[in-house]
XYZ file of N, CA and C in Angstrom:
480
model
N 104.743 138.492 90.787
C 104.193 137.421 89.977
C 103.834 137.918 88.571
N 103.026 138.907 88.758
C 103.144 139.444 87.573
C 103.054 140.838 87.051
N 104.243 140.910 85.701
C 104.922 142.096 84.819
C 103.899 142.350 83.669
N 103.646 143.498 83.442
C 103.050 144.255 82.445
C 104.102 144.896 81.422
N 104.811 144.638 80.481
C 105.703 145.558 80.313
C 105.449 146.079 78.662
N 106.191 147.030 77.745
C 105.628 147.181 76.525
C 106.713 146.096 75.656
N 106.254 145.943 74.729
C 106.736 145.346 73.871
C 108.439 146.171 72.896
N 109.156 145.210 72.854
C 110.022 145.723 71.817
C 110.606 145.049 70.727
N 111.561 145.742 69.803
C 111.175 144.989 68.718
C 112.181 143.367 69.085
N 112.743 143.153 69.964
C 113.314 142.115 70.247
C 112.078 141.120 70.674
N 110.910 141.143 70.698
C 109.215 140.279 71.374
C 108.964 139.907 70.031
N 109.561 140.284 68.750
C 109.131 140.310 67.546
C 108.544 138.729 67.639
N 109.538 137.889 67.959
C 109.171 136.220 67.639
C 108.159 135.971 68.826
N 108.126 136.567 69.676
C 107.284 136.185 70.994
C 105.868 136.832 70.367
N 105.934 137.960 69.957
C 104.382 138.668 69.491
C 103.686 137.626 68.202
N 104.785 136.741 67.259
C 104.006 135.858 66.294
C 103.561 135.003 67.104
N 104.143 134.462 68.189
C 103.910 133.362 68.321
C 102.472 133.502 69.053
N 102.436 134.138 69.706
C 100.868 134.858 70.789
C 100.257 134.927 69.674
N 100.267 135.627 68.938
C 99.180 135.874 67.768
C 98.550 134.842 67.414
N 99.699 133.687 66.737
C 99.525 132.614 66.098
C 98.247 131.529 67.479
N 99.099 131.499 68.714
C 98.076 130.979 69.514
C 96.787 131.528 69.542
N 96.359 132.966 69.472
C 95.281 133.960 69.769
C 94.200 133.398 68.347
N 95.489 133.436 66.928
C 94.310 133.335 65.843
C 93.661 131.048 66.255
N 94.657 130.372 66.579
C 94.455 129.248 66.618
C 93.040 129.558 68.038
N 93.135 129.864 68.926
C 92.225 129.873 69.984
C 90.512 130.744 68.953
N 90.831 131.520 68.409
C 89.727 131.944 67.537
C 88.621 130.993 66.326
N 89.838 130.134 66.125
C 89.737 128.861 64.676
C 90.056 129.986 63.476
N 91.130 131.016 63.464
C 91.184 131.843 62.295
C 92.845 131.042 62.327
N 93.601 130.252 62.011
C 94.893 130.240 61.873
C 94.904 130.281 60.538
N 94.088 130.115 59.397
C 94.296 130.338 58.185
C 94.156 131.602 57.919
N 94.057 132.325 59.100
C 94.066 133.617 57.918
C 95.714 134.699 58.673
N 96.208 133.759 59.034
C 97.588 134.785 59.712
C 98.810 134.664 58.909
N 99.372 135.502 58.684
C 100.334 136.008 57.143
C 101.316 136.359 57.408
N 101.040 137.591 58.805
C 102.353 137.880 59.540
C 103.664 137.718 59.826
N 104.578 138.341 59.728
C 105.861 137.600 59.777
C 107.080 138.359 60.692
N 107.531 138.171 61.560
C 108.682 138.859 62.558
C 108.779 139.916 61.811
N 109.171 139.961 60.561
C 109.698 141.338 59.940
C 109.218 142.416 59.725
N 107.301 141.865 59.508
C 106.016 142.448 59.823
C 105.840 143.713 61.185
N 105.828 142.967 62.117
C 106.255 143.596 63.658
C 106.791 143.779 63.910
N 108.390 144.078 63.206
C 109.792 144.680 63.805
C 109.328 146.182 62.795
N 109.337 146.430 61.465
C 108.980 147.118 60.914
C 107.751 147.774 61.445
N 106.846 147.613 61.407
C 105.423 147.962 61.604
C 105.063 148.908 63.080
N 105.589 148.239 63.885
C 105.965 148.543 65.355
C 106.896 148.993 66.180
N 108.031 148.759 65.556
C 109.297 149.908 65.952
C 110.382 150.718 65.302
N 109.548 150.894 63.937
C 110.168 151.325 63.338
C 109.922 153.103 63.814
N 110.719 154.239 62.852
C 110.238 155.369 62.729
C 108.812 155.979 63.381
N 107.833 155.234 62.573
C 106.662 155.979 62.826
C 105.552 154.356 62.755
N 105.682 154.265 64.117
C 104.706 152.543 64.485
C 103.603 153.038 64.196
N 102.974 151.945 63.559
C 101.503 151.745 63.275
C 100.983 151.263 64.910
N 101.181 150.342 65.834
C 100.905 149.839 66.465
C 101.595 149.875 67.500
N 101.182 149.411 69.002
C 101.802 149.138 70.505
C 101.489 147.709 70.848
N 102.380 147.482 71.747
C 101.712 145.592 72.518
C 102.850 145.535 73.875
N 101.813 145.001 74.256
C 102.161 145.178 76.269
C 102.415 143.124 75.889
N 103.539 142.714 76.687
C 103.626 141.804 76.884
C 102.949 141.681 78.397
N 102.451 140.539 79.026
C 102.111 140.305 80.332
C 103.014 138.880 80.705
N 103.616 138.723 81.558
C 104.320 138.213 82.549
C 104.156 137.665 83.514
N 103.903 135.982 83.150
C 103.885 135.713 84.765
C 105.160 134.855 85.522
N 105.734 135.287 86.177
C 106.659 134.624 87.088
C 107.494 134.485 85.914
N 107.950 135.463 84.917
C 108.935 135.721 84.037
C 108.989 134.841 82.696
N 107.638 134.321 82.899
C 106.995 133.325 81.695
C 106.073 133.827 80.884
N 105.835 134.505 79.079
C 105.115 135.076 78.519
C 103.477 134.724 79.040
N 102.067 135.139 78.936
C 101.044 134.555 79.731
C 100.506 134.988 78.563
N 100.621 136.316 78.002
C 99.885 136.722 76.814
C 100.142 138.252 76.537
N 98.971 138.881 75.773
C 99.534 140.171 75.302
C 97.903 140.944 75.388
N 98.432 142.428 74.721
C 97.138 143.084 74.328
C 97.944 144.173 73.249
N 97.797 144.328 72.566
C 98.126 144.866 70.771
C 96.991 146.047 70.623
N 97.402 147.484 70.762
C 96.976 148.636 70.196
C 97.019 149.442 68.736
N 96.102 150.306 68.635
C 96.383 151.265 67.841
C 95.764 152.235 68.069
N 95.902 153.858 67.811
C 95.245 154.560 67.816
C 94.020 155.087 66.286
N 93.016 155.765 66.946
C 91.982 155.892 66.013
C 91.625 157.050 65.827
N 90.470 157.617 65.145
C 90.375 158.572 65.565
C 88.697 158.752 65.438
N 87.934 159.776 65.874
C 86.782 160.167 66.507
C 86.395 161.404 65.853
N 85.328 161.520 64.257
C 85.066 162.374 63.606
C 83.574 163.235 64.903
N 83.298 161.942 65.117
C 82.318 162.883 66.456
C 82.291 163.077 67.922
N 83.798 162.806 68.103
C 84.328 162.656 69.687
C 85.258 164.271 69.323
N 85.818 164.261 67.725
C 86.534 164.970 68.308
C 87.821 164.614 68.893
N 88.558 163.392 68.986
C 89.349 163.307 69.779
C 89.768 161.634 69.152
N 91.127 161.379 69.392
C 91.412 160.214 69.310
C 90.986 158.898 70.119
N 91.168 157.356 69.706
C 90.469 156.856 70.584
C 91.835 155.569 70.661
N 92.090 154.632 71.443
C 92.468 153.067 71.310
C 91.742 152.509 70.617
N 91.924 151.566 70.015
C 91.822 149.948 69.511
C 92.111 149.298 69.854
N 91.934 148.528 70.513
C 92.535 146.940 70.762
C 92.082 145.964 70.240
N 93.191 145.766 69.349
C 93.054 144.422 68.318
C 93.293 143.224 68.982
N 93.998 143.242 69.921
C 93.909 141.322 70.462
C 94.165 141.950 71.914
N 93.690 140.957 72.995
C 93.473 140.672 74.322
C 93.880 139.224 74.136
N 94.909 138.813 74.575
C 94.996 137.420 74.487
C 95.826 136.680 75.918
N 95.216 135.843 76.434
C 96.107 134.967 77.512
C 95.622 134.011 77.038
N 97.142 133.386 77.073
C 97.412 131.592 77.296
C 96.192 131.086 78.082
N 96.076 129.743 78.015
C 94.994 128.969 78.544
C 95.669 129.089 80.090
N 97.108 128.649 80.089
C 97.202 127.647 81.302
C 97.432 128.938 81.924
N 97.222 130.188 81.974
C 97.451 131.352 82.859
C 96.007 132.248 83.410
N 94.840 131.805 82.226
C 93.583 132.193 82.573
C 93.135 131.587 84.009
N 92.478 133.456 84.735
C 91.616 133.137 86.240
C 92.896 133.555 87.420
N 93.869 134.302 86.505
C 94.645 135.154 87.340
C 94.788 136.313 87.258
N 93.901 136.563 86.695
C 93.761 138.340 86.223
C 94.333 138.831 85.281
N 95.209 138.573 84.803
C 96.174 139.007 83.828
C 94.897 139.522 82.383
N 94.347 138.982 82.170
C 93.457 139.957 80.974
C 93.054 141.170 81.273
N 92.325 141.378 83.014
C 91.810 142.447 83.503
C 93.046 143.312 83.619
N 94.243 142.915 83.915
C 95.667 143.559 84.439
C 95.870 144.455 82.898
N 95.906 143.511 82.106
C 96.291 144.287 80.327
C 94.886 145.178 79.822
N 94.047 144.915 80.185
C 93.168 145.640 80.041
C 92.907 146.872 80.599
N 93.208 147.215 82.124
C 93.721 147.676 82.880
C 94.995 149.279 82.052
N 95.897 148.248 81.403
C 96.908 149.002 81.066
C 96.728 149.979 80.043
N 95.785 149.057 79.064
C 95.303 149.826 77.753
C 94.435 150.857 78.050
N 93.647 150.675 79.402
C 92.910 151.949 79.711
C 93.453 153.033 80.236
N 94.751 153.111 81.315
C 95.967 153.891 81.264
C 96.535 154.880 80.228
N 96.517 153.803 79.881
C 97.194 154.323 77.878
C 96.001 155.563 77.924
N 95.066 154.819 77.289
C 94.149 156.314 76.870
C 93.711 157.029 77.845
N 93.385 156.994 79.056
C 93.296 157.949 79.550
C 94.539 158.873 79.940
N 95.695 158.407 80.096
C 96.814 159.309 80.009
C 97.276 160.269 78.937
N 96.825 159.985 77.728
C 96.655 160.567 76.147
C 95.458 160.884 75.640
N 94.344 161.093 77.121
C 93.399 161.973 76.469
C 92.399 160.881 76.260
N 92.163 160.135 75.489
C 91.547 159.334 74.868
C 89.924 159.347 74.939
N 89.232 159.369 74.073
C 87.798 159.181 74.201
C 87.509 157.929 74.854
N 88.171 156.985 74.259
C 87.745 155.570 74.971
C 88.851 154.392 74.032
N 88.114 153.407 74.498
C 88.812 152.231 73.845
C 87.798 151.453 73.068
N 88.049 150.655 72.199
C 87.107 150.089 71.126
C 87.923 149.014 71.169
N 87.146 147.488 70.916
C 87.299 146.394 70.604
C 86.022 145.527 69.920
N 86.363 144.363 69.065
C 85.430 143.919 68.926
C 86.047 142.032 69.598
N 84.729 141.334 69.340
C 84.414 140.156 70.270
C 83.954 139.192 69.669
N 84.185 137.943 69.308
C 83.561 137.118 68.580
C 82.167 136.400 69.218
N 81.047 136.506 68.394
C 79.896 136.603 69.207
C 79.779 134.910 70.102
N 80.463 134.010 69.577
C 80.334 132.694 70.441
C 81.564 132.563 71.583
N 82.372 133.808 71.980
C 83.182 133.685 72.958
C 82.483 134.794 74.206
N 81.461 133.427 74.868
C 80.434 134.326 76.283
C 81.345 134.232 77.104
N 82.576 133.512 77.393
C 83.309 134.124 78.522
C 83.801 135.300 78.928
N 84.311 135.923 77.111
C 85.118 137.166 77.341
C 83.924 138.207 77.317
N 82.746 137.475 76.380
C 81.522 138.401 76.713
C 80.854 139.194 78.033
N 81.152 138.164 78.764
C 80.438 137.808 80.456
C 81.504 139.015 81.075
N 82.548 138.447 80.787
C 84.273 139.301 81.613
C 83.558 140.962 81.311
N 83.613 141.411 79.975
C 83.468 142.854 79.173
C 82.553 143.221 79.920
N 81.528 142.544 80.035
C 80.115 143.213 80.602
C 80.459 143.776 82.164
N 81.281 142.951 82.633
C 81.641 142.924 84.297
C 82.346 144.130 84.179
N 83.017 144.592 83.534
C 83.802 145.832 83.498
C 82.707 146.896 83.198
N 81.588 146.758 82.238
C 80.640 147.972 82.145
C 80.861 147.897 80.888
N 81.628 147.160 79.773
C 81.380 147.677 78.654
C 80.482 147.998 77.427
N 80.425 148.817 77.069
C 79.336 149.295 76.131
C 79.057 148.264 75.032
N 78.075 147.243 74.636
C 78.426 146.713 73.269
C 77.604 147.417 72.012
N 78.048 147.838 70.888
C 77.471 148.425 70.047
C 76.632 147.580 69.221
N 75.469 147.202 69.478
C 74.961 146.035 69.125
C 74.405 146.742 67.715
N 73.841 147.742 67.239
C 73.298 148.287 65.905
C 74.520 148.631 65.067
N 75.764 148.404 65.271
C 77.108 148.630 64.508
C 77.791 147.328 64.153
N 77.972 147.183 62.777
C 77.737 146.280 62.085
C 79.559 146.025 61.649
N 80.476 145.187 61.982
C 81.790 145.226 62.157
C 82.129 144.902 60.164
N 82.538 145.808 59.115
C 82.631 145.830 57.599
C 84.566 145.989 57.418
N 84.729 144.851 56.604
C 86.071 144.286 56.411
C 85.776 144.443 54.555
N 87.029 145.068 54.003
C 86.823 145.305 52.643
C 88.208 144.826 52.278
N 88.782 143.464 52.444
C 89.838 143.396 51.787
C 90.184 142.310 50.612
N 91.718 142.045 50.434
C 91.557 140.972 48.832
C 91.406 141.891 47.725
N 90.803 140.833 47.356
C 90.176 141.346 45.581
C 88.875 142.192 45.258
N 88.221 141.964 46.267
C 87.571 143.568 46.287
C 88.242 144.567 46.525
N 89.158 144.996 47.360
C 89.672 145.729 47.861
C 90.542 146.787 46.553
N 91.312 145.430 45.860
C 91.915 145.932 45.058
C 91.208 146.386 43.534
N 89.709 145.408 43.203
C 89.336 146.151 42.484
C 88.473 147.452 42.406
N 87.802 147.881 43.754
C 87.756 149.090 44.266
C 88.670 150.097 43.751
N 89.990 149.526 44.103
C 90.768 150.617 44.128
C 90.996 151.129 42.944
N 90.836 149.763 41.954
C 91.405 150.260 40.577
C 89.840 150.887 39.899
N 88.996 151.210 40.232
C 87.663 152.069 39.767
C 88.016 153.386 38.828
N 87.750 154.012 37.814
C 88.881 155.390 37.305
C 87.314 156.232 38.166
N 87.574 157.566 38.501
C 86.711 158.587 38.648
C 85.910 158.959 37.646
């Protein structure tokens, strides 16, 4: 019933389209830019920025979970990211989040990994409720800082 498998760059249109549902299920669809060529490049090219496990049910997409690696100035050691956890509505309460979640913890512990890191939007208590059931740590005194746009770029242009 159901396949865990990794992504390739042929999922390219299947990974927008999850996304696109994931940012619409968030209320962020205005901020997705992304484009097939984005994730064919980005992800299978030479040297990927990123990983993504498609999940499978009964040979029908259900959803995904989208990695990266990090790294750990006081671990010492590299860590996961997981940037999206996402299932379809009509597939939620079959495990399939715990199943991909599951996988991503594989991942790092097979490569060592200190751990896995995600963040959570604070008005989604379901996936809140789910995380906790697993044991997860929430870093409640760590404050989630996004520097992009036109700050970003006039930062950059600062002379020394």
């Amino acid at each position: 019933m159901l396949n865990i498998r990794h992504a390739t760059a042929n999922d390219a249109a299947l990974l927008k389209k999850l996304i696109g549902e994931l940012a619409e299920f968030e209320r962020l669809s205005h901020e997705v830019i992304i484009t097939e060529d984005d994730l064919r490049r980005d992800g299978f090219g030479p040297q990927p920025k990123f990983r993504a496990m498609i999940a499978e049910w009964n040979g029908e997409a259900a959803g995904y979970a989208f990695i990266y690696t990090t790294y750990s100035t006081f671990k010492g050691n590299a860590g996961i990211f997981l940037e999206d956890l996402f299932v379809r509505n009509q597939f939620r309460g079959k495990g399939i989040g715990k199943s991909l979640l599951a996988e991503v913890a594989r991942i790092a512990s097979h490569e060592k990994c200190f751990g896995v890191r995600w963040e959570v939007l604070d008005w989604n208590q379901p996936a809140i409720d789910f995380y906790k059931s697993l044991g997860a740590e929430f870093r409640d005194p760590w404050r989630s800082v996004s520097l992009t746009g036109e700050p970003l770029k006039k930062l950059a242009e600062k002379t020394r």
